[in-house]
Tab-separated table of N, CA and C in Angstrom:
chain	number	residue	atom	x	y	z
Y	1	ARG	N	-163.014	-25.811	-53.803
Y	1	ARG	CA	-162.808	-24.716	-54.735
Y	1	ARG	C	-162.688	-23.383	-54.011
Y	2	VAL	N	-163.542	-23.196	-52.999
Y	2	VAL	CA	-163.514	-21.926	-52.284
Y	2	VAL	C	-162.160	-21.729	-51.626
Y	3	ILE	N	-161.608	-22.793	-51.032
Y	3	ILE	CA	-160.296	-22.681	-50.396
Y	3	ILE	C	-159.260	-22.221	-51.414
Y	4	ARG	N	-159.282	-22.826	-52.593
Y	4	ARG	CA	-158.311	-22.456	-53.631
Y	4	ARG	C	-158.511	-21.008	-54.075
Y	5	MET	N	-159.764	-20.587	-54.254
Y	5	MET	CA	-160.035	-19.212	-54.683
Y	5	MET	C	-159.578	-18.215	-53.627
Y	6	VAL	N	-159.840	-18.543	-52.358
Y	6	VAL	CA	-159.446	-17.657	-51.271
Y	6	VAL	C	-157.934	-17.571	-51.186
Y	7	GLU	N	-157.269	-18.723	-51.285
Y	7	GLU	CA	-155.808	-18.726	-51.233
Y	7	GLU	C	-155.198	-17.921	-52.368
Y	8	ASP	N	-155.842	-17.974	-53.533
Y	8	ASP	CA	-155.347	-17.221	-54.690
Y	8	ASP	C	-155.744	-15.751	-54.630
Y	9	GLY	N	-156.563	-15.378	-53.656
Y	9	GLY	CA	-157.015	-13.999	-53.540
Y	9	GLY	C	-158.036	-13.614	-54.601
Y	10	ASP	N	-158.700	-14.605	-55.169
Y	10	ASP	CA	-159.674	-14.364	-56.230
Y	10	ASP	C	-161.057	-14.144	-55.607
Y	11	THR	N	-161.315	-12.901	-55.208
Y	11	THR	CA	-162.544	-12.576	-54.494
Y	11	THR	C	-163.782	-12.805	-55.346
Y	12	ASN	N	-163.741	-12.442	-56.619
Y	12	ASN	CA	-164.920	-12.606	-57.470
Y	12	ASN	C	-165.320	-14.071	-57.615
Y	13	ARG	N	-164.354	-14.927	-57.830
Y	13	ARG	CA	-164.664	-16.355	-57.944
Y	13	ARG	C	-165.088	-16.929	-56.595
Y	14	SER	N	-164.519	-16.419	-55.506
Y	14	SER	CA	-164.939	-16.853	-54.168
Y	14	SER	C	-166.398	-16.501	-53.945
Y	15	LYS	N	-166.795	-15.291	-54.330
Y	15	LYS	CA	-168.192	-14.871	-54.194
Y	15	LYS	C	-169.092	-15.804	-54.987
Y	16	TYR	N	-168.708	-16.074	-56.214
Y	16	TYR	CA	-169.500	-16.951	-57.078
Y	16	TYR	C	-169.682	-18.331	-56.442
Y	17	HIS	N	-168.596	-18.928	-55.991
Y	17	HIS	CA	-168.667	-20.281	-55.426
Y	17	HIS	C	-169.437	-20.310	-54.104
Y	18	LEU	N	-169.329	-19.271	-53.293
Y	18	LEU	CA	-170.122	-19.225	-52.064
Y	18	LEU	C	-171.609	-19.117	-52.396
Y	19	CYS	N	-171.953	-18.325	-53.406
Y	19	CYS	CA	-173.361	-18.224	-53.824
Y	19	CYS	C	-173.863	-19.558	-54.378
Y	20	MET	N	-173.039	-20.251	-55.129
Y	20	MET	CA	-173.441	-21.561	-55.656
Y	20	MET	C	-173.621	-22.566	-54.521
Y	21	MET	N	-172.745	-22.524	-53.523
Y	21	MET	CA	-172.886	-23.416	-52.372
Y	21	MET	C	-174.183	-23.115	-51.622
Y	22	LEU	N	-174.474	-21.839	-51.462
Y	22	LEU	CA	-175.686	-21.463	-50.761
Y	22	LEU	C	-176.923	-21.887	-51.553
Y	23	SER	N	-176.871	-21.793	-52.868
Y	23	SER	CA	-178.016	-22.229	-53.676
Y	23	SER	C	-178.219	-23.737	-53.523
Y	24	TRP	N	-177.126	-24.480	-53.383
Y	24	TRP	CA	-177.200	-25.918	-53.155
Y	24	TRP	C	-177.873	-26.196	-51.804
Y	25	VAL	N	-177.493	-25.442	-50.770
Y	25	VAL	CA	-178.114	-25.587	-49.451
Y	25	VAL	C	-179.607	-25.294	-49.556
Y	26	PHE	N	-179.958	-24.219	-50.260
Y	26	PHE	CA	-181.373	-23.869	-50.405
Y	26	PHE	C	-182.139	-24.934	-51.191
Y	27	ALA	N	-181.523	-25.487	-52.216
Y	27	ALA	CA	-182.189	-26.530	-53.004
Y	27	ALA	C	-182.456	-27.767	-52.148
Y	28	LEU	N	-181.472	-28.158	-51.357
Y	28	LEU	CA	-181.676	-29.301	-50.462
Y	28	LEU	C	-182.756	-28.999	-49.426
Y	29	ALA	N	-182.696	-27.802	-48.856
Y	29	ALA	CA	-183.692	-27.418	-47.854
Y	29	ALA	C	-185.086	-27.389	-48.468
Y	30	ASN	N	-185.188	-26.907	-49.692
Y	30	ASN	CA	-186.480	-26.855	-50.357
Y	30	ASN	C	-187.007	-28.266	-50.629
Y	31	SER	N	-186.141	-29.172	-51.016
Y	31	SER	CA	-186.596	-30.542	-51.262
Y	31	SER	C	-187.051	-31.204	-49.958
Y	32	LEU	N	-186.397	-30.888	-48.858
Y	32	LEU	CA	-186.831	-31.425	-47.566
Y	32	LEU	C	-188.208	-30.889	-47.207
Y	33	ARG	N	-188.393	-29.609	-47.439
Y	33	ARG	CA	-189.666	-28.974	-47.108
Y	33	ARG	C	-190.800	-29.571	-47.940
Y	34	GLN	N	-190.499	-29.882	-49.200
Y	34	GLN	CA	-191.520	-30.458	-50.073
Y	34	GLN	C	-191.829	-31.901	-49.694
Y	35	ASN	N	-190.796	-32.656	-49.368
Y	35	ASN	CA	-190.970	-34.076	-49.084
Y	35	ASN	C	-191.299	-34.377	-47.626
Y	36	ARG	N	-190.908	-33.520	-46.748
Y	36	ARG	CA	-191.111	-33.728	-45.314
Y	36	ARG	C	-191.547	-32.414	-44.670
Y	37	PRO	N	-192.818	-32.092	-44.741
Y	37	PRO	CA	-193.293	-30.829	-44.165
Y	37	PRO	C	-192.893	-30.686	-42.705
Y	38	GLY	N	-192.614	-29.454	-42.309
Y	38	GLY	CA	-192.212	-29.191	-40.932
Y	38	GLY	C	-190.713	-29.182	-40.732
Y	39	HIS	N	-189.965	-29.384	-41.794
Y	39	HIS	CA	-188.501	-29.404	-41.685
Y	39	HIS	C	-187.908	-28.349	-42.610
Y	40	SER	N	-188.210	-27.092	-42.314
Y	40	SER	CA	-187.715	-26.023	-43.176
Y	40	SER	C	-186.437	-25.429	-42.610
Y	41	LEU	N	-185.640	-24.893	-43.500
Y	41	LEU	CA	-184.415	-24.215	-43.093
Y	41	LEU	C	-184.768	-22.970	-42.284
Y	42	GLU	N	-185.834	-22.287	-42.687
Y	42	GLU	CA	-186.245	-21.089	-41.946
Y	42	GLU	C	-186.608	-21.438	-40.506
Y	43	PHE	N	-187.331	-22.534	-40.301
Y	43	PHE	CA	-187.681	-22.957	-38.953
Y	43	PHE	C	-186.413	-23.260	-38.148
Y	44	ALA	N	-185.471	-23.942	-38.766
Y	44	ALA	CA	-184.219	-24.275	-38.082
Y	44	ALA	C	-183.411	-23.018	-37.758
Y	45	TRP	N	-183.420	-22.043	-38.683
Y	45	TRP	CA	-182.733	-20.774	-38.406
Y	45	TRP	C	-183.389	-20.085	-37.213
Y	46	ARG	N	-184.720	-20.124	-37.137
Y	46	ARG	CA	-185.431	-19.475	-36.023
Y	46	ARG	C	-185.106	-20.159	-34.691
Y	47	GLN	N	-184.868	-21.459	-34.710
Y	47	GLN	CA	-184.463	-22.154	-33.486
Y	47	GLN	C	-183.047	-21.747	-33.091
Y	48	THR	N	-182.199	-21.547	-34.076
Y	48	THR	CA	-180.820	-21.150	-33.808
Y	48	THR	C	-180.729	-19.695	-33.363
Y	49	TYR	N	-181.537	-18.832	-33.988
Y	49	TYR	CA	-181.539	-17.397	-33.702
Y	49	TYR	C	-182.947	-16.959	-33.305
Y	50	PRO	N	-183.337	-17.182	-32.050
Y	50	PRO	CA	-184.698	-16.843	-31.624
Y	50	PRO	C	-185.026	-15.356	-31.751
Y	51	ASN	N	-184.007	-14.498	-31.757
Y	51	ASN	CA	-184.264	-13.059	-31.845
Y	51	ASN	C	-184.675	-12.612	-33.251
Y	52	LEU	N	-184.861	-13.550	-34.177
Y	52	LEU	CA	-185.400	-13.184	-35.485
Y	52	LEU	C	-186.840	-12.705	-35.350
Y	53	GLY	N	-187.515	-13.175	-34.311
Y	53	GLY	CA	-188.896	-12.758	-34.091
Y	53	GLY	C	-189.800	-13.196	-35.225
Y	54	ASP	N	-190.706	-12.318	-35.590
Y	54	ASP	CA	-191.686	-12.637	-36.623
Y	54	ASP	C	-191.263	-12.188	-38.012
Y	55	ILE	N	-190.098	-11.577	-38.118
Y	55	ILE	CA	-189.675	-11.095	-39.434
Y	55	ILE	C	-189.271	-12.264	-40.318
Y	56	HIS	N	-189.422	-12.069	-41.610
Y	56	HIS	CA	-188.949	-13.073	-42.563
Y	56	HIS	C	-187.448	-12.852	-42.703
Y	57	PRO	N	-186.636	-13.844	-42.350
Y	57	PRO	CA	-185.189	-13.616	-42.362
Y	57	PRO	C	-184.649	-13.424	-43.780
Y	58	THR	N	-183.873	-12.388	-43.945
Y	58	THR	CA	-183.180	-12.152	-45.210
Y	58	THR	C	-181.760	-12.666	-45.068
Y	59	LEU	N	-181.100	-12.857	-46.189
Y	59	LEU	CA	-179.694	-13.266	-46.126
Y	59	LEU	C	-178.867	-12.223	-45.383
Y	60	ARG	N	-179.180	-10.966	-45.597
Y	60	ARG	CA	-178.426	-9.897	-44.940
Y	60	ARG	C	-178.572	-10.007	-43.418
Y	61	LYS	N	-179.808	-10.236	-42.953
Y	61	LYS	CA	-180.046	-10.363	-41.516
Y	61	LYS	C	-179.342	-11.603	-40.968
Y	62	LEU	N	-179.416	-12.703	-41.676
Y	62	LEU	CA	-178.742	-13.921	-41.234
Y	62	LEU	C	-177.236	-13.734	-41.208
Y	63	GLN	N	-176.705	-13.004	-42.185
Y	63	GLN	CA	-175.266	-12.740	-42.204
Y	63	GLN	C	-174.877	-11.876	-41.002
Y	64	GLU	N	-175.706	-10.894	-40.650
Y	64	GLU	CA	-175.432	-10.058	-39.479
Y	64	GLU	C	-175.465	-10.890	-38.199
Y	65	LEU	N	-176.474	-11.740	-38.055
Y	65	LEU	CA	-176.576	-12.575	-36.857
Y	65	LEU	C	-175.421	-13.554	-36.757
Y	66	THR	N	-175.037	-14.128	-37.887
Y	66	THR	CA	-173.902	-15.052	-37.899
Y	66	THR	C	-172.623	-14.327	-37.487
Y	67	ASP	N	-172.469	-13.093	-37.958
Y	67	ASP	CA	-171.283	-12.310	-37.614
Y	67	ASP	C	-171.221	-12.049	-36.110
Y	68	LYS	N	-172.357	-11.808	-35.495
Y	68	LYS	CA	-172.390	-11.534	-34.050
Y	68	LYS	C	-172.034	-12.765	-33.229
Y	69	THR	N	-172.335	-13.949	-33.746
Y	69	THR	CA	-172.083	-15.170	-32.983
Y	69	THR	C	-170.837	-15.926	-33.453
Y	70	SER	N	-170.156	-15.392	-34.461
Y	70	SER	CA	-168.973	-16.066	-35.011
Y	70	SER	C	-167.893	-16.204	-33.950
Y	71	LYS	N	-167.242	-17.338	-33.984
Y	71	LYS	CA	-166.147	-17.580	-33.041
Y	71	LYS	C	-164.841	-16.959	-33.518
Y	72	GLY	N	-164.893	-16.327	-34.682
Y	72	GLY	CA	-163.700	-15.647	-35.194
Y	72	GLY	C	-162.728	-16.606	-35.846
Y	73	GLY	N	-161.476	-16.232	-35.790
Y	73	GLY	CA	-160.446	-17.032	-36.424
Y	73	GLY	C	-160.053	-16.433	-37.760
Y	74	ASN	N	-158.994	-16.966	-38.304
Y	74	ASN	CA	-158.542	-16.462	-39.596
Y	74	ASN	C	-159.376	-17.071	-40.716
Y	75	LEU	N	-159.129	-16.629	-41.913
Y	75	LEU	CA	-159.918	-17.076	-43.052
Y	75	LEU	C	-159.766	-18.574	-43.286
Y	76	GLU	N	-158.578	-19.085	-43.122
Y	76	GLU	CA	-158.359	-20.516	-43.344
Y	76	GLU	C	-159.212	-21.360	-42.396
Y	77	MET	N	-159.300	-20.955	-41.139
Y	77	MET	CA	-160.115	-21.691	-40.170
Y	77	MET	C	-161.593	-21.642	-40.550
Y	78	ARG	N	-162.039	-20.505	-41.031
Y	78	ARG	CA	-163.439	-20.357	-41.418
Y	78	ARG	C	-163.759	-21.222	-42.635
Y	79	VAL	N	-162.848	-21.250	-43.593
Y	79	VAL	CA	-163.074	-22.053	-44.796
Y	79	VAL	C	-163.020	-23.537	-44.462
Y	80	LEU	N	-162.141	-23.927	-43.549
Y	80	LEU	CA	-162.095	-25.330	-43.125
Y	80	LEU	C	-163.373	-25.729	-42.398
Y	81	LYS	N	-163.943	-24.815	-41.610
Y	81	LYS	CA	-165.228	-25.087	-40.969
Y	81	LYS	C	-166.307	-25.299	-42.031
Y	82	LEU	N	-166.261	-24.485	-43.071
Y	82	LEU	CA	-167.219	-24.620	-44.165
Y	82	LEU	C	-167.067	-25.974	-44.852
Y	83	ALA	N	-165.845	-26.371	-45.119
Y	83	ALA	CA	-165.605	-27.666	-45.768
Y	83	ALA	C	-166.125	-28.811	-44.900
Y	84	GLY	N	-165.888	-28.732	-43.599
Y	84	GLY	CA	-166.391	-29.759	-42.690
Y	84	GLY	C	-167.909	-29.798	-42.652
Y	85	ALA	N	-168.534	-28.620	-42.706
Y	85	ALA	CA	-169.998	-28.557	-42.693
Y	85	ALA	C	-170.586	-29.181	-43.950
Y	86	VAL	N	-169.965	-28.921	-45.087
Y	86	VAL	CA	-170.441	-29.508	-46.346
Y	86	VAL	C	-170.293	-31.028	-46.300
Y	87	ALA	N	-169.186	-31.507	-45.765
Y	87	ALA	CA	-168.981	-32.957	-45.649
Y	87	ALA	C	-170.039	-33.587	-44.733
Y	88	THR	N	-170.434	-32.866	-43.704
Y	88	THR	CA	-171.458	-33.363	-42.791
Y	88	THR	C	-172.805	-33.495	-43.492
Y	89	ILE	N	-173.109	-32.566	-44.396
Y	89	ILE	CA	-174.351	-32.681	-45.171
Y	89	ILE	C	-174.347	-33.993	-45.948
Y	90	GLY	N	-173.237	-34.286	-46.601
Y	90	GLY	CA	-173.137	-35.524	-47.374
Y	90	GLY	C	-173.355	-36.758	-46.515
Y	91	ALA	N	-172.735	-36.768	-45.353
Y	91	ALA	CA	-172.891	-37.914	-44.447
Y	91	ALA	C	-174.336	-38.037	-43.973
Y	92	ASN	N	-174.937	-36.910	-43.612
Y	92	ASN	CA	-176.322	-36.944	-43.135
Y	92	ASN	C	-177.298	-37.338	-44.240
Y	93	LEU	N	-177.020	-36.939	-45.473
Y	93	LEU	CA	-177.854	-37.373	-46.597
Y	93	LEU	C	-177.789	-38.892	-46.763
Y	94	GLU	N	-176.599	-39.451	-46.651
Y	94	GLU	CA	-176.449	-40.901	-46.774
Y	94	GLU	C	-177.205	-41.634	-45.673
Y	95	TYR	N	-177.078	-41.142	-44.435
Y	95	TYR	CA	-177.820	-41.766	-43.329
Y	95	TYR	C	-179.316	-41.688	-43.581
Y	96	LEU	N	-179.795	-40.533	-44.018
Y	96	LEU	CA	-181.224	-40.362	-44.245
Y	96	LEU	C	-181.723	-41.250	-45.377
Y	97	ARG	N	-180.962	-41.310	-46.454
Y	97	ARG	CA	-181.364	-42.153	-47.583
Y	97	ARG	C	-181.406	-43.622	-47.188
Y	98	GLY	N	-180.508	-44.004	-46.282
Y	98	GLY	CA	-180.447	-45.403	-45.870
Y	98	GLY	C	-181.493	-45.802	-44.851
Y	99	THR	N	-181.913	-44.853	-44.001
Y	99	THR	CA	-182.802	-45.220	-42.903
Y	99	THR	C	-184.158	-44.530	-42.928
Y	100	HIS	N	-184.209	-43.332	-43.477
Y	100	HIS	CA	-185.419	-42.486	-43.474
Y	100	HIS	C	-185.912	-42.214	-42.056
Y	101	GLU	N	-184.981	-42.212	-41.096
Y	101	GLU	CA	-185.350	-41.963	-39.704
Y	101	GLU	C	-185.399	-40.467	-39.419
Y	102	GLU	N	-186.310	-40.110	-38.541
Y	102	GLU	CA	-186.531	-38.715	-38.170
Y	102	GLU	C	-185.259	-38.065	-37.608
Y	103	ARG	N	-184.495	-38.804	-36.828
Y	103	ARG	CA	-183.281	-38.231	-36.225
Y	103	ARG	C	-182.253	-37.863	-37.284
Y	104	HIS	N	-182.193	-38.632	-38.372
Y	104	HIS	CA	-181.259	-38.303	-39.445
Y	104	HIS	C	-181.745	-37.094	-40.240
Y	105	LEU	N	-183.056	-36.961	-40.351
Y	105	LEU	CA	-183.620	-35.779	-40.996
Y	105	LEU	C	-183.298	-34.535	-40.176
Y	106	ALA	N	-183.471	-34.610	-38.869
Y	106	ALA	CA	-183.151	-33.480	-37.990
Y	106	ALA	C	-181.666	-33.135	-38.076
Y	107	ALA	N	-180.814	-34.151	-38.141
Y	107	ALA	CA	-179.367	-33.915	-38.259
Y	107	ALA	C	-179.032	-33.249	-39.591
Y	108	LEU	N	-179.721	-33.657	-40.654
Y	108	LEU	CA	-179.487	-33.046	-41.960
Y	108	LEU	C	-179.891	-31.579	-41.950
Y	109	VAL	N	-181.040	-31.269	-41.389
Y	109	VAL	CA	-181.481	-29.869	-41.326
Y	109	VAL	C	-180.491	-29.053	-40.506
Y	110	LYS	N	-180.029	-29.607	-39.395
Y	110	LYS	CA	-179.034	-28.900	-38.570
Y	110	LYS	C	-177.747	-28.671	-39.362
Y	111	SER	N	-177.324	-29.654	-40.145
Y	111	SER	CA	-176.097	-29.468	-40.929
Y	111	SER	C	-176.287	-28.417	-42.026
Y	112	LEU	N	-177.515	-28.273	-42.535
Y	112	LEU	CA	-177.788	-27.204	-43.496
Y	112	LEU	C	-177.667	-25.837	-42.829
Y	113	VAL	N	-178.120	-25.737	-41.587
Y	113	VAL	CA	-177.976	-24.485	-40.834
Y	113	VAL	C	-176.499	-24.171	-40.611
Y	114	VAL	N	-175.746	-25.165	-40.157
Y	114	VAL	CA	-174.320	-24.956	-39.884
Y	114	VAL	C	-173.575	-24.562	-41.160
Y	115	THR	N	-173.926	-25.188	-42.280
Y	115	THR	CA	-173.277	-24.858	-43.550
Y	115	THR	C	-173.633	-23.444	-43.984
Y	116	SER	N	-174.901	-23.065	-43.863
Y	116	SER	CA	-175.274	-21.705	-44.262
Y	116	SER	C	-174.624	-20.680	-43.332
Y	117	GLU	N	-174.474	-21.002	-42.054
Y	117	GLU	CA	-173.741	-20.123	-41.132
Y	117	GLU	C	-172.287	-19.968	-41.570
Y	118	ALA	N	-171.672	-21.079	-41.944
Y	118	ALA	CA	-170.271	-21.038	-42.366
Y	118	ALA	C	-170.107	-20.229	-43.650
Y	119	ILE	N	-171.060	-20.356	-44.570
Y	119	ILE	CA	-171.007	-19.562	-45.803
Y	119	ILE	C	-171.113	-18.073	-45.457
Y	120	CYS	N	-172.064	-17.731	-44.586
Y	120	CYS	CA	-172.202	-16.336	-44.159
Y	120	CYS	C	-170.932	-15.833	-43.485
Y	121	ASP	N	-170.325	-16.675	-42.667
Y	121	ASP	CA	-169.114	-16.298	-41.935
Y	121	ASP	C	-167.955	-15.999	-42.894
Y	122	VAL	N	-167.768	-16.848	-43.884
Y	122	VAL	CA	-166.692	-16.614	-44.864
Y	122	VAL	C	-166.988	-15.350	-45.669
Y	123	ALA	N	-168.237	-15.173	-46.088
Y	123	ALA	CA	-168.609	-13.985	-46.856
Y	123	ALA	C	-168.348	-12.712	-46.057
Y	124	THR	N	-168.702	-12.735	-44.783
Y	124	THR	CA	-168.468	-11.571	-43.926
Y	124	THR	C	-166.981	-11.290	-43.803
Y	125	PHE	N	-166.199	-12.329	-43.595
Y	125	PHE	CA	-164.751	-12.150	-43.472
Y	125	PHE	C	-164.162	-11.568	-44.757
Y	126	LEU	N	-164.682	-12.008	-45.908
Y	126	LEU	CA	-164.195	-11.479	-47.191
Y	126	LEU	C	-164.731	-10.085	-47.477
Y	127	GLY	N	-165.709	-9.646	-46.684
Y	127	GLY	CA	-166.186	-8.271	-46.781
Y	127	GLY	C	-167.237	-8.022	-47.847
Y	128	PHE	N	-168.074	-8.999	-48.121
Y	128	PHE	CA	-169.134	-8.731	-49.084
Y	128	PHE	C	-170.494	-9.125	-48.546
Y	129	ASP	N	-171.502	-8.461	-49.094
Y	129	ASP	CA	-172.890	-8.682	-48.716
Y	129	ASP	C	-173.414	-9.870	-49.512
Y	130	LEU	N	-173.649	-10.956	-48.833
Y	130	LEU	CA	-174.063	-12.193	-49.487
Y	130	LEU	C	-175.401	-12.036	-50.201
Y	131	GLN	N	-176.327	-11.286	-49.615
Y	131	GLN	CA	-177.628	-11.096	-50.242
Y	131	GLN	C	-177.495	-10.403	-51.596
Y	132	SER	N	-176.688	-9.367	-51.671
Y	132	SER	CA	-176.492	-8.651	-52.940
Y	132	SER	C	-175.816	-9.537	-53.975
Y	133	GLU	N	-174.815	-10.270	-53.546
Y	133	GLU	CA	-174.097	-11.146	-54.474
Y	133	GLU	C	-174.990	-12.284	-54.959
Y	134	PHE	N	-175.788	-12.832	-54.061
Y	134	PHE	CA	-176.701	-13.917	-54.432
Y	134	PHE	C	-177.718	-13.412	-55.454
Y	135	ALA	N	-178.268	-12.227	-55.203
Y	135	ALA	CA	-179.241	-11.644	-56.138
Y	135	ALA	C	-178.595	-11.389	-57.498
Y	136	GLU	N	-177.371	-10.927	-57.505
Y	136	GLU	CA	-176.672	-10.660	-58.770
Y	136	GLU	C	-176.372	-11.961	-59.509
Y	137	THR	N	-175.932	-12.977	-58.785
Y	137	THR	CA	-175.591	-14.255	-59.405
Y	137	THR	C	-176.797	-14.905	-60.059
Y	138	PHE	N	-177.956	-14.783	-59.413
Y	138	PHE	CA	-179.153	-15.464	-59.909
Y	138	PHE	C	-180.216	-14.495	-60.432
Y	139	LYS	N	-179.785	-13.341	-60.893
Y	139	LYS	CA	-180.761	-12.340	-61.350
Y	139	LYS	C	-181.552	-12.795	-62.576
Y	140	HIS	N	-181.027	-13.759	-63.318
Y	140	HIS	CA	-181.739	-14.281	-64.492
Y	140	HIS	C	-182.344	-15.655	-64.224
Y	141	GLY	N	-182.472	-16.039	-62.955
Y	141	GLY	CA	-183.029	-17.343	-62.613
Y	141	GLY	C	-181.932	-18.375	-62.452
Y	142	CYS	N	-182.267	-19.605	-62.797
Y	142	CYS	CA	-181.314	-20.708	-62.697
Y	142	CYS	C	-180.042	-20.350	-63.463
Y	143	PHE	N	-178.934	-20.652	-62.860
Y	143	PHE	CA	-177.658	-20.294	-63.473
Y	143	PHE	C	-177.428	-21.010	-64.808
Y	144	THR	N	-177.994	-22.190	-64.954
Y	144	THR	CA	-177.784	-22.973	-66.170
Y	144	THR	C	-178.889	-22.773	-67.192
Y	145	CYS	N	-180.148	-22.976	-66.776
Y	145	CYS	CA	-181.244	-22.938	-67.757
Y	145	CYS	C	-181.975	-21.604	-67.805
Y	146	ARG	N	-181.686	-20.708	-66.852
Y	146	ARG	CA	-182.291	-19.370	-66.794
Y	146	ARG	C	-183.786	-19.386	-66.512
Y	147	GLU	N	-184.315	-20.495	-66.027
Y	147	GLU	CA	-185.740	-20.605	-65.707
Y	147	GLU	C	-185.958	-20.385	-64.214
Y	148	VAL	N	-187.129	-19.871	-63.880
Y	148	VAL	CA	-187.537	-19.738	-62.486
Y	148	VAL	C	-188.921	-20.342	-62.373
Y	149	PRO	N	-189.137	-21.415	-61.654
Y	149	PRO	CA	-188.100	-22.259	-61.048
Y	149	PRO	C	-187.370	-23.080	-62.112
Y	150	CYS	N	-186.262	-23.620	-61.716
Y	150	CYS	CA	-185.445	-24.429	-62.611
Y	150	CYS	C	-186.213	-25.701	-62.991
Y	151	VAL	N	-186.436	-25.883	-64.277
Y	151	VAL	CA	-187.173	-27.061	-64.727
Y	151	VAL	C	-186.433	-27.844	-65.806
Y	152	LYS	N	-185.448	-27.241	-66.409
Y	152	LYS	CA	-184.768	-27.885	-67.526
Y	152	LYS	C	-183.491	-28.630	-67.140
Y	153	CYS	N	-182.980	-28.373	-65.970
Y	153	CYS	CA	-181.682	-28.933	-65.597
Y	153	CYS	C	-181.755	-30.351	-65.056
Y	154	GLY	N	-182.944	-30.810	-64.785
Y	154	GLY	CA	-183.089	-32.191	-64.338
Y	154	GLY	C	-182.974	-32.395	-62.845
Y	155	PHE	N	-182.961	-31.312	-62.048
Y	155	PHE	CA	-182.928	-31.506	-60.601
Y	155	PHE	C	-184.261	-32.068	-60.151
Y	156	ASN	N	-184.204	-33.167	-59.429
Y	156	ASN	CA	-185.418	-33.803	-58.945
Y	156	ASN	C	-185.239	-34.060	-57.451
Y	157	PRO	N	-186.020	-33.358	-56.613
Y	157	PRO	CA	-185.857	-33.535	-55.163
Y	157	PRO	C	-185.991	-34.974	-54.707
Y	158	SER	N	-186.769	-35.788	-55.391
Y	158	SER	CA	-186.929	-37.177	-54.958
Y	158	SER	C	-185.623	-37.966	-55.109
Y	159	GLN	N	-184.726	-37.500	-55.972
Y	159	GLN	CA	-183.434	-38.170	-56.117
Y	159	GLN	C	-182.574	-37.946	-54.869
Y	160	VAL	N	-182.793	-36.821	-54.181
Y	160	VAL	CA	-182.030	-36.524	-52.972
Y	160	VAL	C	-182.480	-37.427	-51.843
Y	161	MET	N	-183.776	-37.639	-51.751
Y	161	MET	CA	-184.338	-38.406	-50.655
Y	161	MET	C	-184.314	-39.857	-51.038
């Protein structure tokens, strides 16, 4: 969807879909943290970006760090990287569900980092602050049920694992 929105020049819908993708990454990361302590997205981000120090990373800070380490390229290349990263999450989820091995869990967490980096990279290229857009998109809580935390939509982390 993001590729189509970007190709059509629909920035508002691109922002929306990138925020929804990021919320999906956060939901998966949160379920991992609940089911497998010690495997947080924040910990993985700190391994990727050691200069975060002791600060609690914000989306804005992560977007800045991603921009500094981005390999560049045109928008199409960045969106294709994002699509590949999302596909890798799916593959790693299948491996983890099938084996429950630690190495597949580590690969899944790494793919969540790569996907969130790719989302930040596309957002930066499109020229918007992901943190502000994310806050605006979810200012009323869950996009569907409007609850914080989401309890009515039926998301169950155990279904992921």
